Amino acid sequence: MNEAAEKFRSPMAAEVVGREAERQFQHVWEKPRGWRRISAVNNSVIGRRFILTAFMFFIAGGVLALLLRTQLIVPENDLLSAEVYNQFFTMHGTTMMFLFAVPMMEAFAIYLIPSMIGTRDLCFPRLSAFGYWCFLFGGLLLYSSFIIGSAPDGGWFMYVPLTTKEFSPGINQDFWLLGVTFVEIASITGALELIVTILRMRAPGMALHRMAIFAWYMLAVSFMIIFGFPPLILASILLEAERAFDIPFYDVTRGGDPLLWQHLFWIFGHPEVYIIFLPAAGLVSAMLPTLARGPLVGYSLLVLAVVGTAFLSFGLWVHHMYATGIPRLALSFFAGASLAVSIPSGIQVFAWIATLWEGRPLLRTPLLFVIGFIIIFVIGGLTGVMVAMVPFDWQVHDTYFVVAHFHYVLIGGMVFPLFAAFFFYLPRATGRMLSETMGRTSFWLLFIGFNVAFFPMHLTGLLGMPRRVYTYPADIGWDWLNLTSTLGAYMVAAGAAVFVGNVIWHMRWGEPAGDNPWAAGGLEWANPSPIPPYNIRSIPRVTSYNPLWDQPGLHDRIESAREYLPTAEEGKREVLATSIVGAAPEYVLRLPSPSFLPLLAALATAATFIGFLISKYWIAAIGAGTFLLILLFWLWEEPHEKHEKDVGNGLTLPIGSGSTGAHDWLGCLIFVFVDGAIFASLVYAYFYLWTSAEVWPPPGFAPEIGMPAIAVLALTMLSLVVLGLTHWAASHHSRLPILLGLALSLPVLGGLAYALFEAWNELPFDLKSHAYGALVIFIGGYFALHVLLAISSALFSLARFLFGGVVPHKEVSTLVFTLLGFYSAVVGLAAFAVIYLSPMALR
């Protein structure tokens, strides 16, 4: 047995399943060694990589913040020029929002969720690895802008028209637009992974009402990412298209509107606040019962509060646009929604306080950070209620009062729970405890320093100091407040430095932690420490919310391989797929082994973005083509050697599933949600510009319903019929009808693509003449792209049947094709209605 397998070998498991079977199990799940480590796809490895990389970006963003505060320590300072200050300010905000906060919270979820729900890995391990490489390469792409002196300088919100080519002709803003979009691929892939894993891979018996509370938080947050990030992706694509190709989406002189950017940005931006806060709150809810030595109070109310926050957060985006001239009646609705979202936040705070009150708190370092978080977040919440009021917001808008508010909410609401989680969960990863003395020192430096740094900013803002200024005159009352804030920022940096020193110290000299140093009740502690690559030795049946507290002997049964899937006799990585509501076992899900495909796919994606950045579109085309070729190898899987297996405890389950409930079909459905959110944002842009433009469409721009358009409509309707027949055949596992349906789908979809091309040629305008024409062509092009996607999916499914050796009842690719086909048809019908049947088009 190799060294890695020996390290994680369970003696109890070896006694039960046999030495040879234990060796095989350890070999199947071991991490690759040497240079092949970069091919690892285990969630424990990818999660640690995410956490370490996000923390390095946190340090980089913190250094930029210290330089900004040092510039403002005294009036009329010349440490930084206005240009450099704008670059540092932009990259500080971008780093903290896009490269630290969201990736770090998703990283903890990637690392912890499989263990919490009693499974061995995420459902799509290669996808999470691909997401990590996209995150790393996207961050490096952003920071490479410093090397050529062209760092983004338009603010982390990139408001137009200041970021258009006319006012920012350099490459600075292109780095932001392409780099952030690249990074967001990682966030969306992580959200997709987490949704499917949480819904389909929980341990048997872990019904939704027994699910780990952190899993509930991350399920809600993942859906928020799925629907919240696409509007920003679209906004970035439209702005990059305007900058690179002069397509007038935001140009007022050609029917565009700069406020369209703000609407799309903040439709993303306000859910983003809760996308950052809710995972941190979820970590608090997960840790608090153990730290308080008592059950979590109000589990059901917390779940309702999380779901309520997720819904309400999408109705608040104008909260950031009170000063843009929106009618007061509309502002009143958004002000009401801004107040309403404080109710679920209050429910969570009172549940945490009640848990502490009912328990016997253990005042260790993690609990200190949790208490500090509650105090700071409540202060930030109170100022949030203040800025939700329109008259007050008009007074403090774009002042340092707002800076103080969102740092209290975001840093207090995310960083303090994060440090608590580091102290709580790091022993699980390393097998050693951190120093309590250094922990308390770092807490007090961070807590006191944070309040010294940011509380005075409330006063600075009330005294009129605007945001984003690189210097200020003396003798106007801001001097001592800025000096105090800067000294507080250095205290925060000292606290972070002590924490880093603590982590380094504990790796060598920390006290051994044991398997469950906190005597916690969650399944994430039902493993050896350090955590093995497979997370949990055998998959248990769960009958309680706190299984390790309420099910005596469960830890020993798991470790002695007396639960489900105790062996890996076929040499495959296997987990259980369970039902969405009750977590009843349904089939065995086989996971891929370590692979270089995620890294290669991310490199191809990076080449695509770099090609657009430097305007070498042939490089982008090669990168995109290479990615599609890699994707073909990625998706092609060999058939299983048998159809079912004994998973232990007298239960036999099929291997894989070809139904619409399968994990891969569900993953495709989540992808459709992402895609649909992008399309909905595109349609929103069309109707928004209709309300802001003087004439929509301009004279001579209205498209006519000619024969090509009628052909598009007819073929779209026909495709629905053919897709319905194919779906019926796939659902009934009939090989010949499936092949017939695929064969019929190809000419129908091909004819639809040709009809779209002809309809495109009949449009009486081009991309650059007016925003109306640009949006009509983009909407039509979006439909055409998805028709091509459906054709590609049909060809892939046909190849799987003809050359893949698959059987109909195990093949889900046809169901995926019909899902993509139905979605493409719905997009087509919606596009036809917008372009030809909307009131504007019929004028």
Short mmCIF file of C-alpha atoms in Angstrom, two decimals, residues 298-497:
data_model
loop_
_atom_site.label_atom_id
_atom_site.label_comp_id
_atom_site.label_asym_id
_atom_site.label_seq_id
_atom_site.Cartn_x
_atom_site.Cartn_y
_atom_site.Cartn_z
CA GLY A 298 -35.44 27.96 15.70
CA TYR A 299 -34.14 25.63 12.95
CA SER A 300 -37.34 25.91 10.89
CA LEU A 301 -37.52 29.69 11.36
CA LEU A 302 -33.91 30.01 10.25
CA VAL A 303 -34.67 28.06 7.08
CA LEU A 304 -37.66 30.30 6.36
CA ALA A 305 -35.54 33.38 7.08
CA VAL A 306 -32.88 32.25 4.63
CA VAL A 307 -35.39 31.52 1.87
CA GLY A 308 -37.15 34.85 2.56
CA THR A 309 -33.89 36.76 2.36
CA ALA A 310 -33.07 35.06 -0.94
CA PHE A 311 -36.40 36.16 -2.47
CA LEU A 312 -36.44 39.68 -1.05
CA SER A 313 -32.85 40.41 -2.05
CA PHE A 314 -33.85 40.50 -5.72
CA GLY A 315 -36.32 43.33 -5.11
CA LEU A 316 -33.82 45.81 -3.66
CA TRP A 317 -31.51 46.83 -6.47
CA VAL A 318 -32.84 50.39 -6.77
CA HIS A 319 -31.78 50.79 -3.13
CA HIS A 320 -28.43 51.81 -4.70
CA MET A 321 -30.00 54.19 -7.24
CA TYR A 322 -32.08 56.59 -5.15
CA ALA A 323 -30.18 59.57 -6.57
CA THR A 324 -30.61 58.71 -10.26
CA GLY A 325 -33.96 60.44 -10.81
CA ILE A 326 -36.26 57.44 -10.49
CA PRO A 327 -39.89 58.50 -9.74
CA ARG A 328 -40.67 58.79 -6.01
CA LEU A 329 -43.58 56.35 -6.14
CA ALA A 330 -41.24 53.65 -7.43
CA LEU A 331 -38.66 54.58 -4.79
CA SER A 332 -41.22 54.02 -2.04
CA PHE A 333 -41.68 50.38 -3.08
CA PHE A 334 -37.95 49.73 -3.05
CA ALA A 335 -37.62 51.49 0.31
CA GLY A 336 -40.32 49.20 1.68
CA ALA A 337 -38.54 46.12 0.34
CA SER A 338 -35.26 47.38 1.85
CA LEU A 339 -36.96 47.54 5.25
CA ALA A 340 -38.69 44.17 4.82
CA VAL A 341 -35.40 42.33 4.30
CA SER A 342 -34.35 43.31 7.82
CA ILE A 343 -37.05 41.00 9.24
CA PRO A 344 -35.44 37.67 8.25
CA SER A 345 -32.06 39.07 9.30
CA GLY A 346 -33.53 39.89 12.71
CA ILE A 347 -34.94 36.36 13.01
CA GLN A 348 -31.46 34.94 12.55
CA VAL A 349 -29.89 37.27 15.12
CA PHE A 350 -32.51 36.41 17.74
CA ALA A 351 -32.13 32.67 17.01
CA TRP A 352 -28.37 32.94 17.62
CA ILE A 353 -28.88 34.87 20.85
CA ALA A 354 -31.48 32.33 22.02
CA THR A 355 -29.10 29.47 21.25
CA LEU A 356 -26.43 31.09 23.41
CA TRP A 357 -28.98 31.82 26.13
CA GLU A 358 -30.31 28.25 26.24
CA GLY A 359 -26.88 26.61 26.09
CA ARG A 360 -23.72 26.57 28.17
CA PRO A 361 -21.34 28.60 26.00
CA LEU A 362 -17.70 27.60 25.70
CA LEU A 363 -15.88 30.93 25.45
CA ARG A 364 -13.12 29.86 23.10
CA THR A 365 -11.73 31.86 20.17
CA PRO A 366 -14.40 30.79 17.63
CA LEU A 367 -17.17 31.97 19.94
CA LEU A 368 -15.40 35.31 20.48
CA PHE A 369 -15.46 35.89 16.74
CA VAL A 370 -19.13 34.85 16.57
CA ILE A 371 -20.09 37.32 19.32
CA GLY A 372 -18.03 40.03 17.63
CA PHE A 373 -19.82 39.28 14.38
CA ILE A 374 -23.27 39.63 15.98
CA ILE A 375 -22.36 43.01 17.51
CA ILE A 376 -20.85 44.42 14.34
CA PHE A 377 -23.56 43.09 12.05
CA VAL A 378 -26.33 44.58 14.20
CA ILE A 379 -24.63 47.99 14.02
CA GLY A 380 -24.36 47.63 10.23
CA GLY A 381 -27.99 46.55 10.05
CA LEU A 382 -29.12 49.64 11.94
CA THR A 383 -27.31 51.96 9.54
CA GLY A 384 -28.78 49.87 6.72
CA VAL A 385 -32.27 50.78 7.88
CA MET A 386 -31.16 54.43 7.85
CA VAL A 387 -29.87 54.40 4.26
CA ALA A 388 -33.02 52.55 3.16
CA MET A 389 -34.94 55.77 3.86
CA VAL A 390 -34.96 57.85 0.69
CA PRO A 391 -34.56 61.33 2.28
CA PHE A 392 -31.68 60.20 4.48
CA ASP A 393 -30.02 58.35 1.61
CA TRP A 394 -30.12 61.51 -0.50
CA GLN A 395 -28.09 63.25 2.20
CA VAL A 396 -25.41 60.60 2.68
CA HIS A 397 -25.33 59.12 -0.83
CA ASP A 398 -21.75 58.70 -2.08
CA THR A 399 -20.29 59.82 1.27
CA TYR A 400 -18.13 57.92 3.74
CA PHE A 401 -21.25 57.12 5.76
CA VAL A 402 -22.11 54.54 3.08
CA VAL A 403 -18.53 53.25 3.15
CA ALA A 404 -18.85 52.71 6.90
CA HIS A 405 -22.23 50.99 6.50
CA PHE A 406 -21.26 48.42 3.91
CA HIS A 407 -17.96 47.60 5.64
CA TYR A 408 -19.86 46.93 8.86
CA VAL A 409 -22.26 44.70 6.97
CA LEU A 410 -19.76 42.95 4.70
CA ILE A 411 -16.55 42.78 6.74
CA GLY A 412 -18.35 42.47 10.06
CA GLY A 413 -20.92 40.16 8.53
CA MET A 414 -18.47 37.96 6.65
CA VAL A 415 -14.86 38.23 7.84
CA PHE A 416 -15.54 37.66 11.55
CA PRO A 417 -17.58 34.47 10.93
CA LEU A 418 -14.86 33.42 8.50
CA PHE A 419 -12.15 33.67 11.17
CA ALA A 420 -14.42 31.80 13.58
CA ALA A 421 -14.77 29.06 10.96
CA PHE A 422 -11.01 28.93 10.43
CA PHE A 423 -10.44 28.32 14.15
CA PHE A 424 -13.30 25.81 14.30
CA TYR A 425 -12.65 23.76 11.14
CA LEU A 426 -8.89 24.05 10.55
CA PRO A 427 -8.14 21.23 13.05
CA ARG A 428 -10.31 19.00 10.85
CA ALA A 429 -8.00 19.69 7.89
CA THR A 430 -4.63 19.61 9.64
CA GLY A 431 -5.19 17.46 12.73
CA ARG A 432 -3.81 20.19 15.01
CA MET A 433 -5.37 22.92 17.15
CA LEU A 434 -4.51 26.59 16.77
CA SER A 435 -3.07 28.58 19.65
CA GLU A 436 -5.79 29.97 21.91
CA THR A 437 -3.53 32.81 23.09
CA MET A 438 -2.71 33.99 19.59
CA GLY A 439 -6.35 33.48 18.63
CA ARG A 440 -7.61 35.80 21.33
CA THR A 441 -4.92 38.34 20.46
CA SER A 442 -5.93 38.35 16.80
CA PHE A 443 -9.61 38.68 17.76
CA TRP A 444 -9.14 41.77 19.95
CA LEU A 445 -6.84 43.42 17.40
CA LEU A 446 -9.39 42.78 14.66
CA PHE A 447 -12.44 43.73 16.71
CA ILE A 448 -11.03 46.93 18.20
CA GLY A 449 -9.18 47.86 15.03
CA PHE A 450 -12.26 47.36 12.88
CA ASN A 451 -14.39 49.68 15.00
CA VAL A 452 -11.60 52.26 15.25
CA ALA A 453 -11.22 52.16 11.47
CA PHE A 454 -14.84 52.25 10.34
CA PHE A 455 -16.98 53.79 13.05
CA PRO A 456 -15.43 57.28 12.54
CA MET A 457 -16.32 57.04 8.86
CA HIS A 458 -19.98 57.53 9.83
CA LEU A 459 -19.00 60.95 11.17
CA THR A 460 -16.70 61.66 8.23
CA GLY A 461 -19.61 61.03 5.89
CA LEU A 462 -22.04 63.15 7.91
CA LEU A 463 -19.46 65.95 7.71
CA GLY A 464 -19.64 65.70 3.91
CA MET A 465 -16.54 63.77 2.87
CA PRO A 466 -17.34 62.11 -0.48
CA ARG A 467 -16.25 58.62 -1.43
CA ARG A 468 -13.49 57.94 -3.93
CA VAL A 469 -11.47 61.13 -3.35
CA TYR A 470 -7.71 60.69 -3.14
CA THR A 471 -7.02 63.76 -1.03
CA TYR A 472 -8.77 66.56 0.84
CA PRO A 473 -7.94 70.08 2.08
CA ALA A 474 -6.94 70.79 5.65
CA ASP A 475 -9.01 72.60 8.29
CA ILE A 476 -12.46 71.26 7.30
CA GLY A 477 -12.81 68.83 10.20
CA TRP A 478 -11.86 65.58 8.48
CA ASP A 479 -8.23 65.39 9.61
CA TRP A 480 -8.49 63.60 12.95
CA LEU A 481 -11.23 61.27 11.74
CA ASN A 482 -9.12 60.08 8.79
CA LEU A 483 -6.08 59.71 11.03
CA THR A 484 -8.11 57.57 13.46
CA SER A 485 -9.51 55.41 10.66
CA THR A 486 -6.05 54.79 9.24
CA LEU A 487 -4.63 53.77 12.62
CA GLY A 488 -7.56 51.39 13.03
CA ALA A 489 -6.83 49.89 9.59
CA TYR A 490 -3.28 49.14 10.72
CA MET A 491 -4.66 47.42 13.83
CA VAL A 492 -6.82 45.25 11.57
CA ALA A 493 -3.74 44.37 9.52
CA ALA A 494 -1.88 43.46 12.73
CA GLY A 495 -4.75 41.17 13.77
CA ALA A 496 -4.67 39.44 10.37
CA ALA A 497 -0.89 39.05 10.65
#
